[in-house]
């Protein structure tokens, strides 16, 4: 789990830096080697690793517009994901999809840019596995903002009434762009909404990978056993803005600083050492290996060729 | 050159000014949508409104488009004049029932006895690699379905006047603004959209096209961002000794077919420029409007420069390959000559 958390963080740090190449001094989203919107997940790594630690490549994950940490935890090909984010021919879709549309069928990973959109496909994949008698669970990651979307409720109900091997994991980072959770929903814990579907709901506080790992383990075991879906809401933190370039004027003063003090990566590192699970030197090695892995991916992406412009017209139909 | 008394505004500021002026005189106007409060809208068109009008009338919503657009219909029928924002038009999929089966049909279903005075504003367009779910125009989809007026300003003067007209209209108006024209620097904005905007409140008639540039050899019809491509193409054509007329549609519904027909009757040639998908859309409608009326005015087959029928690709080289631009319009002219 620590390895993937660090890998995700290093990856996004590099992406963030490169993102601003060509976009300074005047920020223009269209410029630079990585154009378009960029949603980073710094701080939210515990959710992804805590859940995905229980999954194999056969299991299905649908993620959101903020997909990198989940993709990495699910084992998406890092080189080809980096190339996709750079819009290169070697990218997972040859540059057609981009950062919000990362598809890696090898490990059953998909994501999309419209809120709560991953719910239906994850429920459908769970249905398919059940109908085919094939093993595997489907996990849909969504933000806490997505839970107010109509499609979310419809999909939860289907999963529950059909008792599908499905888990919905809500990443509650407190914000839907500039709208605070409490102004968008009258319930404090979205896990309570599970009652509306007659399924278990659990909330995990503290952005703690161990606690997430435990709760997710129970839910996924339940799904694998054929006992139906579970709803999990995890408290997490978005350390960055909603997207790169977000001035974050909506955040109360001091919120960010307080969050950085709770950065889950140094916290987990300290705990691993305190519990005697790993030495500082071993963790340094993990960190160095992660940094090197990220460099390889970035180099692969940078060195890859642009797609041919007219390739835009291909791959519309199967 | 800025002339004395000239006040150049971006489309975003012009929209916000229109809403503020109307809210001051009409207590039934209110705004709702995602991130329209503290943030002032992702595209800046509600900036400053929260401070002046407070969170009752400038209402941030949950991510619940079906609910709040449906609620706007209910409020509009009950005496309010809501302005609601769908952040990106691409998201219409989650709430289109509220839009085209409800907002657009209730006047008809009530035999004209109900009014639905609401504005649905929404951003369109790409060009900055935001991928296939954040870059579409889908003008044709909205214009195709009856019961909603559809406008798409290309500059700040029209933007303010259309917004005021839309808020005063008793029918639902879909107000489609292009991200690249908003005047938000981070979107690499089109300078030609930032023009003089009078301080006082005024309206721009919905359903009236505008000849943005007079010419006699070819009519280039477009809307939104395409108007700026067309104007640039007209400059290039002028250098080749070709005089191009540019018609800015301004409104898609109602569509001012007379202005288009009159222009093509003068020039004898037609190029339509549309950032929306080519097939089944605005470009086909414009050409049909001319040909079904009087095909004899045409000296050459009409041409279209539109987005090919593929989802919008992320990679810059692919997206730019697909998007209309001035060179493609000039090439369309050349193709017309060769034919
Ligand atoms: C249907 C739809 N409405 C609005 C948006 C615009 N939008 C993108 S991200 C976002 C906030 C999402 O909040 P949340 O689900 O909590 O996820 P987070 O960004 O916090 O990870 C919004 C409103 C969208 N992409 N899709």
XYZ file of C-alpha atoms and ligand atoms in Angstrom:
683
model
C 0.000 0.000 0.000
C 2.799 2.400 0.894
C 4.559 1.672 -2.376
C 1.480 2.600 -4.417
C 0.753 5.678 -2.325
C 4.255 6.949 -2.931
C 4.166 6.006 -6.591
C 0.934 7.924 -7.046
C 2.225 10.983 -5.222
C 5.507 11.085 -7.147
C 3.654 10.616 -10.410
C 1.325 13.502 -9.708
C 4.124 15.736 -8.482
C 5.869 15.247 -11.808
C 2.659 15.750 -13.771
C 1.949 18.947 -11.824
C 5.378 20.328 -12.598
C 5.280 19.452 -16.273
C 1.716 20.736 -16.537
C 2.946 24.281 -15.953
C 5.615 24.058 -18.666
C 4.577 26.494 -21.355
C 1.723 27.796 -19.192
C 3.716 30.490 -17.414
C 3.791 33.431 -16.939
C 0.277 33.610 -18.389
C -1.743 30.544 -17.490
C -3.467 29.161 -20.551
C -4.828 25.666 -20.223
C -4.275 24.827 -23.881
C -0.515 25.310 -23.773
C 2.364 23.066 -22.781
C 3.072 19.365 -23.103
C -0.029 18.461 -21.041
C -2.978 20.550 -22.231
C -6.514 20.483 -20.884
C -7.871 20.227 -17.364
C -5.874 18.360 -14.770
C -7.426 16.962 -11.579
C -4.870 15.668 -9.110
C -5.543 13.374 -6.196
C -2.786 14.332 -3.755
C -3.930 13.368 -0.286
C -6.543 10.879 -1.479
C -4.127 7.990 -2.004
C -5.234 6.027 1.094
C -8.687 5.312 -0.351
C -7.330 3.959 -3.593
C -4.677 1.731 -2.089
C -6.812 0.548 0.827
C -9.518 -0.690 -1.520
C -7.457 -1.875 -4.479
C -5.164 -3.957 -2.255
C -8.042 -6.463 -2.212
C -8.540 -6.507 -5.964
C -6.962 -8.556 -8.721
C -6.708 -7.505 -12.365
C -9.886 -9.545 -13.018
C -11.916 -7.278 -10.737
C -13.457 -4.156 -12.210
C -12.878 -0.559 -11.205
C -14.601 2.535 -12.528
C -13.085 5.810 -11.436
C -13.858 9.486 -11.839
C -12.398 12.644 -13.360
C -9.694 12.376 -10.649
C -8.426 8.922 -11.570
C -4.645 8.653 -11.255
C -4.334 7.277 -7.726
C -6.987 4.664 -8.398
C -5.449 3.727 -11.731
C -2.056 3.248 -10.137
C -3.474 1.230 -7.261
C -5.369 -0.957 -9.750
C -2.199 -1.606 -11.720
C -2.846 0.399 -14.873
C 0.211 0.474 -17.150
C 2.056 3.552 -15.910
C 4.000 4.211 -19.107
C 0.950 4.116 -21.299
C -1.099 6.133 -18.814
C 1.570 8.828 -18.750
C 1.652 8.819 -22.549
C -2.129 9.177 -22.609
C -1.963 12.202 -20.314
C 0.589 13.735 -22.710
C -1.688 12.899 -25.671
C 0.817 10.601 -27.351
C 0.335 7.815 -29.861
C 1.614 5.283 -27.313
C -1.066 6.311 -24.804
C -3.719 3.855 -23.684
C -6.120 5.185 -26.327
C -3.518 6.674 -28.627
C -4.288 10.123 -27.233
C -7.997 10.047 -27.954
C -9.181 9.929 -24.376
C -6.814 11.969 -22.216
C -6.515 12.311 -18.475
C -10.234 11.940 -17.703
C -10.716 8.963 -20.000
C -8.165 6.368 -18.978
C -9.152 2.888 -20.100
C -6.968 -0.128 -19.457
C -8.945 -3.281 -20.287
C -5.920 -5.399 -19.288
C -6.668 -4.628 -15.647
C -10.370 -3.788 -16.027
C -10.002 -0.103 -15.309
C -12.107 2.723 -16.729
C -12.950 6.278 -15.773
C -14.947 9.217 -17.093
C -15.494 12.920 -16.765
C -19.157 13.169 -15.904
C -20.189 12.915 -12.289
C -21.455 9.505 -11.123
C -21.112 8.133 -14.634
C -19.015 5.164 -13.506
C -21.831 3.760 -11.392
C -23.878 2.222 -14.183
C -20.981 0.480 -15.922
C -19.658 -0.933 -12.641
C -23.085 -2.266 -11.726
C -23.396 -3.667 -15.234
C -20.051 -5.409 -14.975
C -21.115 -6.900 -11.653
C -24.347 -8.083 -13.280
C -22.423 -9.609 -16.156
C -20.154 -11.533 -13.821
C -23.126 -12.814 -11.890
C -24.998 -13.856 -15.042
C -21.952 -15.563 -16.476
C -21.131 -17.222 -13.186
C -17.673 -15.689 -13.369
C -15.812 -14.485 -10.305
C -14.934 -10.874 -9.656
C -16.306 -7.794 -7.978
C -16.883 -4.349 -9.381
C -15.934 -1.232 -7.457
C -17.144 2.228 -8.412
C -15.216 5.119 -6.896
C -17.110 8.397 -6.723
C -16.715 11.729 -4.950
C -19.094 12.784 -2.188
C -20.556 15.295 -4.618
C -21.578 12.502 -6.975
C -23.946 11.031 -4.427
C -26.411 13.830 -5.178
C -26.636 12.800 -8.821
C -29.763 10.927 -9.850
C -27.881 8.213 -11.692
C -26.019 7.339 -8.531
C -29.232 6.442 -6.705
C -30.603 4.435 -9.581
C -27.449 2.370 -9.859
C -27.261 1.766 -6.093
C -30.799 0.498 -6.120
C -30.150 -1.873 -9.015
C -27.062 -3.257 -7.355
C -28.952 -3.809 -4.126
C -32.105 -5.311 -5.539
C -30.135 -7.645 -7.788
C -27.667 -8.461 -4.982
C -24.692 -7.841 -7.203
C -20.999 -8.219 -6.369
C -20.565 -4.473 -6.214
C -18.990 -1.961 -3.841
C -19.430 1.787 -4.070
C -16.593 3.734 -2.469
C -17.233 7.410 -1.843
C -14.164 9.589 -1.509
C -15.388 12.356 0.750
C -12.902 15.187 0.358
C -15.434 17.713 1.589
C -15.653 19.680 -1.640
C -17.396 19.461 -4.991
C -15.282 22.094 -6.747
C -16.237 25.146 -4.609
C -19.360 23.694 -3.023
C -18.893 22.339 0.491
C -20.396 18.967 1.309
C -22.679 20.354 4.010
C -24.260 22.834 1.599
C -24.964 20.077 -0.917
C -26.347 17.393 1.341
C -28.404 17.351 4.528
C -26.912 14.097 5.781
C -23.494 14.153 7.400
C -22.513 10.637 6.413
C -23.374 9.363 2.977
C -22.882 5.852 4.334
C -26.244 6.369 6.082
C -27.851 6.388 2.669
C -27.195 2.651 2.434
C -30.301 2.181 4.562
C -32.352 3.404 1.609
C -31.189 0.389 -0.389
C -31.235 -2.180 2.398
C -27.479 -2.749 2.260
C -24.636 -2.171 4.740
C -23.066 1.272 4.864
C -19.808 2.134 6.586
C -18.009 5.409 7.085
C -14.257 5.456 7.636
C -12.770 8.506 9.321
C -9.214 9.713 9.395
C -7.973 9.078 5.855
C -6.181 6.070 7.256
C -5.127 3.377 4.783
C -5.258 0.638 7.429
C -8.826 1.418 8.451
C -9.873 1.682 4.824
C -8.177 -1.603 4.052
C -10.103 -3.342 6.793
C -13.545 -2.021 5.901
C -12.999 -2.554 2.178
C -11.820 -6.094 2.869
C -15.098 -6.960 4.559
C -17.148 -5.386 1.784
C -15.248 -7.113 -0.988
C -15.389 -10.455 0.790
C -19.140 -9.989 1.132
C -19.431 -9.231 -2.557
C -17.303 -12.243 -3.492
C -19.430 -14.462 -1.283
C -22.546 -13.443 -3.214
C -24.023 -11.446 -0.338
C -24.507 -8.249 -2.322
C -23.238 -4.694 -2.406
C -21.847 -2.411 0.286
C -21.615 1.363 0.452
C -18.440 2.811 1.951
C -17.715 6.461 2.537
C -14.163 7.434 3.352
C -13.060 10.728 4.801
C -10.176 11.980 2.714
C -8.514 15.254 1.763
C -7.861 16.997 -1.463
C -4.514 18.676 -0.844
C -4.526 20.388 -4.229
C -7.135 22.545 -5.924
C -10.070 21.023 -7.767
C -8.042 21.343 -10.936
C -4.644 22.782 -11.696
C -5.048 26.546 -11.825
C -7.790 26.601 -9.157
C -7.220 29.616 -6.886
C -9.180 27.861 -4.090
C -10.683 31.123 -2.872
C -13.627 29.150 -1.471
C -11.533 27.319 1.142
C -11.732 28.657 4.696
C -8.468 30.193 5.881
C -6.059 27.704 7.369
C -7.845 24.626 6.015
C -5.089 23.723 3.602
C -2.285 24.127 6.092
C -4.126 21.890 8.550
C -4.593 19.260 5.858
C -0.924 19.211 4.984
C -0.156 18.416 8.608
C -2.299 15.326 8.171
C -0.639 14.294 4.894
C -1.209 10.535 4.869
C 2.130 9.609 3.328
C 4.477 10.840 6.070
C 1.929 9.529 8.574
C 2.034 6.050 7.124
C 5.796 6.150 6.884
C 6.075 7.016 10.571
C 3.670 4.258 11.468
C 5.471 1.624 9.425
C 8.680 2.493 11.213
C 7.066 2.727 14.661
C 5.385 -0.646 14.214
C 8.678 -2.133 13.156
C 7.274 -3.245 9.799
C 9.920 -1.464 7.782
C 13.074 0.461 8.489
C 13.649 4.001 7.349
C 16.233 2.708 4.902
C 13.792 0.225 3.398
C 11.202 2.937 2.967
C 13.814 5.214 1.423
C 14.463 2.456 -1.089
C 10.750 2.170 -1.860
C 10.580 5.917 -2.368
C 13.635 5.953 -4.602
C 12.265 3.067 -6.655
C 8.938 4.889 -7.038
C 10.683 8.042 -8.173
C 12.710 6.059 -10.696
C 9.617 4.265 -11.973
C 7.864 7.577 -12.470
C 10.854 8.977 -14.350
C 10.788 6.002 -16.700
C 7.105 6.597 -17.397
C 7.567 10.322 -17.944
C 10.511 9.725 -20.259
C 8.517 7.155 -22.192
C 5.681 9.655 -22.551
C 7.895 12.567 -23.527
C 9.860 10.518 -26.049
C 6.769 9.045 -27.678
C 5.503 10.474 -30.944
C 2.350 12.511 -31.336
C -0.494 10.658 -32.983
C -1.060 11.336 -36.663
C -3.690 14.101 -36.813
C -5.939 12.060 -39.089
C -5.975 9.216 -36.564
C -8.693 11.325 -34.945
C -11.058 9.823 -37.482
C -10.329 6.208 -36.564
C -11.544 3.938 -33.771
C -15.030 5.434 -33.775
C -16.551 2.015 -34.342
C -15.306 -1.410 -33.310
C -8.071 51.315 -30.632
C -10.243 52.261 -27.705
C -12.449 55.212 -28.555
C -13.564 57.698 -25.919
C -16.579 56.445 -23.959
C -15.796 52.943 -25.082
C -16.174 50.289 -22.422
C -14.820 46.962 -23.500
C -16.216 44.000 -21.604
C -15.625 40.301 -21.883
C -18.635 38.096 -22.579
C -18.431 36.801 -19.001
C -18.686 40.312 -17.554
C -21.375 41.306 -20.005
C -23.478 38.305 -18.965
C -23.017 39.043 -15.260
C -23.918 42.694 -15.818
C -27.110 41.799 -17.645
C -28.160 39.433 -14.866
C -27.344 41.977 -12.145
C -29.252 44.770 -13.854
C -32.296 42.586 -14.320
C -32.138 41.270 -10.751
C -32.152 44.826 -9.436
C -35.448 45.626 -11.123
C -37.124 42.217 -11.089
C -37.266 40.327 -7.783
C -38.445 37.184 -9.549
C -35.067 36.668 -11.241
C -32.690 34.339 -9.436
C -29.727 32.210 -10.450
C -28.866 28.640 -9.615
C -26.280 26.131 -10.665
C -23.045 24.487 -9.627
C -20.273 26.770 -8.396
C -22.065 29.958 -9.399
C -21.793 31.515 -5.911
C -18.402 31.995 -4.272
C -16.616 30.906 -7.405
C -18.705 33.149 -9.630
C -19.168 30.384 -12.167
C -16.421 28.328 -13.750
C -16.666 30.663 -16.753
C -17.031 33.849 -14.741
C -20.535 34.742 -15.799
C -21.941 35.055 -12.282
C -18.921 36.799 -10.774
C -19.810 39.410 -8.183
C -23.477 38.446 -8.036
C -23.297 36.596 -4.712
C -21.891 39.677 -2.959
C -24.690 41.881 -4.200
C -27.656 39.514 -4.031
C -26.822 36.901 -1.400
C -27.146 33.146 -1.407
C -30.969 33.063 -1.566
C -30.974 34.511 -5.053
C -27.532 33.295 -6.153
C -27.905 29.712 -5.221
C -25.179 27.088 -5.409
C -26.715 23.704 -6.080
C -25.627 20.140 -5.419
C -24.497 18.170 -8.483
C -28.130 17.381 -9.272
C -28.911 18.746 -12.709
C -32.107 16.781 -13.196
C -33.463 18.170 -9.946
C -32.445 21.776 -10.227
C -33.317 22.200 -13.911
C -36.632 20.504 -13.249
C -37.044 22.802 -10.234
C -36.370 25.810 -12.421
C -39.224 24.733 -14.679
C -41.511 24.501 -11.656
C -40.388 27.844 -10.301
C -40.752 29.477 -13.717
C -44.299 28.199 -14.090
C -45.029 29.523 -10.620
C -44.018 33.121 -11.255
C -40.253 33.203 -10.906
C -37.702 33.850 -13.645
C -34.839 31.483 -12.955
C -31.514 31.561 -14.714
C -29.936 28.137 -14.342
C -26.543 26.976 -15.424
C -25.552 23.622 -16.820
C -21.797 23.915 -16.357
C -20.754 22.170 -19.571
C -23.331 21.453 -22.252
C -21.801 17.972 -22.500
C -23.468 17.136 -19.190
C -26.927 17.478 -20.718
C -27.147 13.708 -20.810
C -27.899 13.495 -17.105
C -30.777 15.988 -17.248
C -32.102 16.162 -20.791
C -35.501 14.890 -19.817
C -36.028 17.969 -17.665
C -34.887 20.096 -20.586
C -36.608 18.806 -23.676
C -39.588 16.921 -22.296
C -40.438 19.419 -19.569
C -38.918 22.852 -20.007
C -39.472 22.763 -23.762
C -42.961 21.241 -23.834
C -45.019 22.571 -20.953
C -46.116 25.707 -22.763
C -47.425 23.519 -25.588
C -49.035 20.947 -23.330
C -50.882 23.717 -21.545
C -52.181 25.031 -24.853
C -50.194 28.195 -24.329
C -51.779 28.822 -20.945
C -48.519 28.379 -19.053
C -45.380 30.459 -19.315
C -41.937 28.996 -18.720
C -39.784 32.110 -18.387
C -36.386 30.601 -17.677
C -32.891 30.794 -19.071
C -30.683 27.732 -19.266
C -27.142 28.941 -19.786
C -24.426 26.505 -20.696
C -20.859 26.482 -21.980
C -19.887 25.002 -25.319
C -16.823 24.362 -27.383
C -13.338 22.961 -27.244
C -9.908 23.674 -28.562
C -7.965 23.280 -25.358
C -7.726 19.501 -25.032
C -10.400 18.980 -22.452
C -11.435 15.715 -24.036
C -14.606 14.302 -25.471
C -16.939 14.948 -22.529
C -15.995 18.598 -21.993
C -15.566 20.103 -25.456
C -18.721 19.591 -27.437
C -21.105 22.171 -28.877
C -24.211 20.083 -29.620
C -25.950 23.216 -30.890
C -27.880 21.138 -33.366
C -29.258 18.807 -30.720
C -30.839 21.646 -28.768
C -32.005 23.512 -31.850
C -33.535 20.361 -33.314
C -35.936 19.771 -30.455
C -38.920 22.125 -30.491
C -40.034 24.395 -27.691
C -36.844 26.085 -26.602
C -35.308 29.205 -28.064
C -31.572 28.864 -28.580
C -29.054 31.696 -28.743
C -25.261 31.706 -29.100
C -23.494 35.076 -28.871
C -20.156 35.693 -30.546
C -19.324 38.949 -28.760
C -19.965 40.779 -25.501
C -22.445 43.304 -26.934
C -24.736 40.537 -28.143
C -24.066 38.539 -24.989
C -25.458 41.246 -22.732
C -28.408 42.099 -24.917
C -29.335 38.471 -25.492
C -29.145 37.679 -21.798
C -31.483 40.544 -20.967
C -33.853 39.522 -23.758
C -33.715 35.902 -22.585
C -34.573 36.812 -18.979
C -37.540 38.870 -20.171
C -38.792 36.187 -22.545
C -41.769 34.146 -21.370
C -40.437 31.057 -23.168
C -37.436 28.994 -22.141
C -34.218 30.203 -23.718
C -31.082 28.081 -23.976
C -28.143 30.439 -23.861
C -25.057 28.711 -25.258
C -21.803 30.584 -24.691
C -18.461 29.425 -26.049
C -15.655 28.869 -23.541
C -13.065 30.335 -25.858
C -14.994 33.602 -26.138
C -15.649 34.189 -22.440
C -12.605 36.342 -21.867
C -11.112 33.949 -19.340
C -7.373 34.159 -19.974
C -6.790 30.547 -18.953
C -8.869 29.434 -21.906
C -6.790 31.331 -24.423
C -9.569 33.720 -25.180
C -10.554 35.210 -28.541
C -9.857 38.951 -28.403
C -12.528 39.820 -30.987
C -15.271 38.800 -28.568
C -14.396 41.571 -26.108
C -16.147 44.631 -27.495
C -17.841 47.834 -26.404
C -20.848 47.210 -24.187
C -23.181 50.064 -23.216
C -23.677 50.559 -19.520
C -27.423 50.796 -19.642
C -29.688 47.797 -19.987
C -30.692 46.895 -23.547
C -31.898 43.868 -25.474
C -30.703 42.121 -28.608
C -33.608 40.582 -30.452
C -33.801 36.807 -30.247
C -34.255 35.344 -33.708
C -32.359 37.974 -35.655
C -29.070 37.254 -37.443
C -26.441 39.917 -38.031
C -24.276 40.637 -41.023
C -20.933 40.876 -39.260
C -19.094 41.893 -42.402
C -20.456 42.842 -45.789
C -19.135 41.239 -48.974
C -20.264 40.206 -52.416
C -18.558 36.994 -53.575
C -19.436 34.453 -50.906
C -21.541 34.246 -47.751
C -19.933 32.598 -44.755
C -22.577 31.714 -42.180
C -21.532 30.821 -38.656
C -22.182 31.217 -34.944
C -20.193 31.653 -31.741
C -16.492 30.935 -32.183
C -17.006 30.153 -35.863
C -17.812 33.812 -36.536
C -14.270 34.746 -35.540
C -12.804 32.068 -37.786
C -15.032 33.361 -40.576
C -13.936 36.968 -40.059
C -10.288 35.913 -40.175
C -10.955 33.881 -43.296
C -12.654 36.898 -44.844
C -9.488 38.932 -44.238
C -7.419 36.239 -45.917
C -9.807 36.034 -48.826
C -9.721 39.779 -49.216
C -5.968 39.515 -49.710
C -6.780 37.203 -52.627
C -9.233 39.730 -54.012
C -12.307 37.836 -52.806
C -15.015 39.717 -50.957
C -16.655 37.572 -48.290
C -19.787 38.396 -46.342
C -20.000 36.985 -42.825
C -23.374 36.271 -41.259
C -23.477 35.709 -37.507
C -26.565 33.642 -36.720
C -26.764 34.920 -33.109
C -29.938 32.826 -32.635
C -30.506 29.267 -33.763
C -34.144 29.180 -32.689
C -35.909 31.038 -34.092
C -33.578 30.968 -37.090
C -33.402 34.105 -39.207
C -33.584 32.425 -42.582
C -34.419 35.684 -44.341
C -31.083 37.278 -43.542
C -29.231 34.163 -44.709
C -31.231 33.907 -47.931
C -30.840 37.599 -48.687
C -27.099 37.357 -48.230
C -26.711 34.268 -50.427
C -28.936 35.898 -53.023
C -26.377 38.735 -53.142
C -23.247 36.574 -53.207
C -24.390 33.367 -54.902
C -22.127 31.215 -52.777
C -22.435 29.693 -49.305
C -20.010 28.268 -46.787
C -21.305 27.241 -43.369
C -18.907 27.012 -40.442
C -19.925 25.074 -37.334
C -17.871 23.681 -34.460
C -20.646 21.159 -33.819
C -20.628 17.754 -35.508
C -21.165 17.894 -39.254
C -24.082 15.559 -39.798
C -27.709 16.278 -38.899
C -26.848 19.716 -37.568
C -26.770 23.471 -38.073
C -24.759 23.325 -41.302
C -27.289 21.063 -42.997
C -30.151 23.240 -41.788
C -28.622 26.433 -43.175
C -27.948 24.851 -46.551
C -31.465 23.436 -46.672
C -32.885 26.840 -45.779
C -31.269 28.285 -48.869
C -31.708 25.454 -51.341
C -35.315 24.606 -50.552
C -36.198 28.266 -50.907
C -34.536 29.083 -54.223
C -31.751 26.903 -55.474
C -31.219 29.161 -58.495
C -29.386 31.776 -56.432
C -26.441 29.388 -56.027
C -23.536 29.640 -58.459
C -21.710 26.751 -56.791
C -22.509 23.858 -54.498
C -22.489 24.991 -50.860
C -19.665 23.872 -48.583
C -19.442 23.156 -44.901
C -16.589 23.388 -42.465
C -17.688 21.517 -39.378
C -16.418 19.051 -36.806
C -16.195 15.590 -38.381
C -18.537 12.967 -36.978
C -16.163 11.639 -34.337
C -15.988 12.192 -30.582
C -13.696 15.069 -29.712
C -10.153 13.753 -29.318
C -7.910 14.827 -26.452
C -4.502 15.083 -28.144
C -3.927 18.585 -29.425
C -2.847 17.582 -32.929
C -5.949 15.475 -33.399
C -8.342 18.036 -31.956
C -6.907 20.872 -34.049
C -7.116 18.653 -37.121
C -10.851 18.338 -36.544
C -11.759 21.891 -35.483
C -12.812 24.538 -37.996
C -10.367 27.393 -38.547
C -9.780 30.218 -41.005
C -7.518 28.156 -43.259
C -10.144 25.450 -43.643
C -12.670 28.092 -44.668
C -10.255 29.507 -47.242
C -9.678 25.948 -48.485
C -13.443 25.466 -48.779
C -13.571 28.557 -50.961
C -10.745 27.181 -53.106
C -12.567 23.865 -53.403
C -15.654 25.711 -54.552
C -13.690 27.437 -57.284
C -12.087 24.208 -58.442
C -15.380 22.337 -58.633
C -22.981 15.653 -14.355
C -21.863 16.566 -14.058
N -22.128 17.739 -13.460
C -21.124 18.589 -13.166
C -19.830 18.281 -13.474
C -18.724 19.259 -13.180
N -17.898 18.804 -12.086
C -16.743 18.132 -12.312
S -16.014 17.651 -10.916
C -17.239 18.313 -9.963
C -17.183 18.177 -8.489
C -17.194 16.763 -8.110
O -17.172 16.619 -6.739
P -16.976 15.202 -6.105
O -17.902 14.219 -6.735
O -17.069 15.380 -4.654
O -15.502 14.775 -6.558
P -14.125 15.526 -6.283
O -13.912 16.483 -7.415
O -14.226 16.185 -4.983
O -13.098 14.434 -6.335
C -18.197 18.926 -10.755
C -19.379 19.634 -10.264
C -19.589 17.050 -14.125
N -18.353 16.682 -14.488
N -20.617 16.206 -14.392
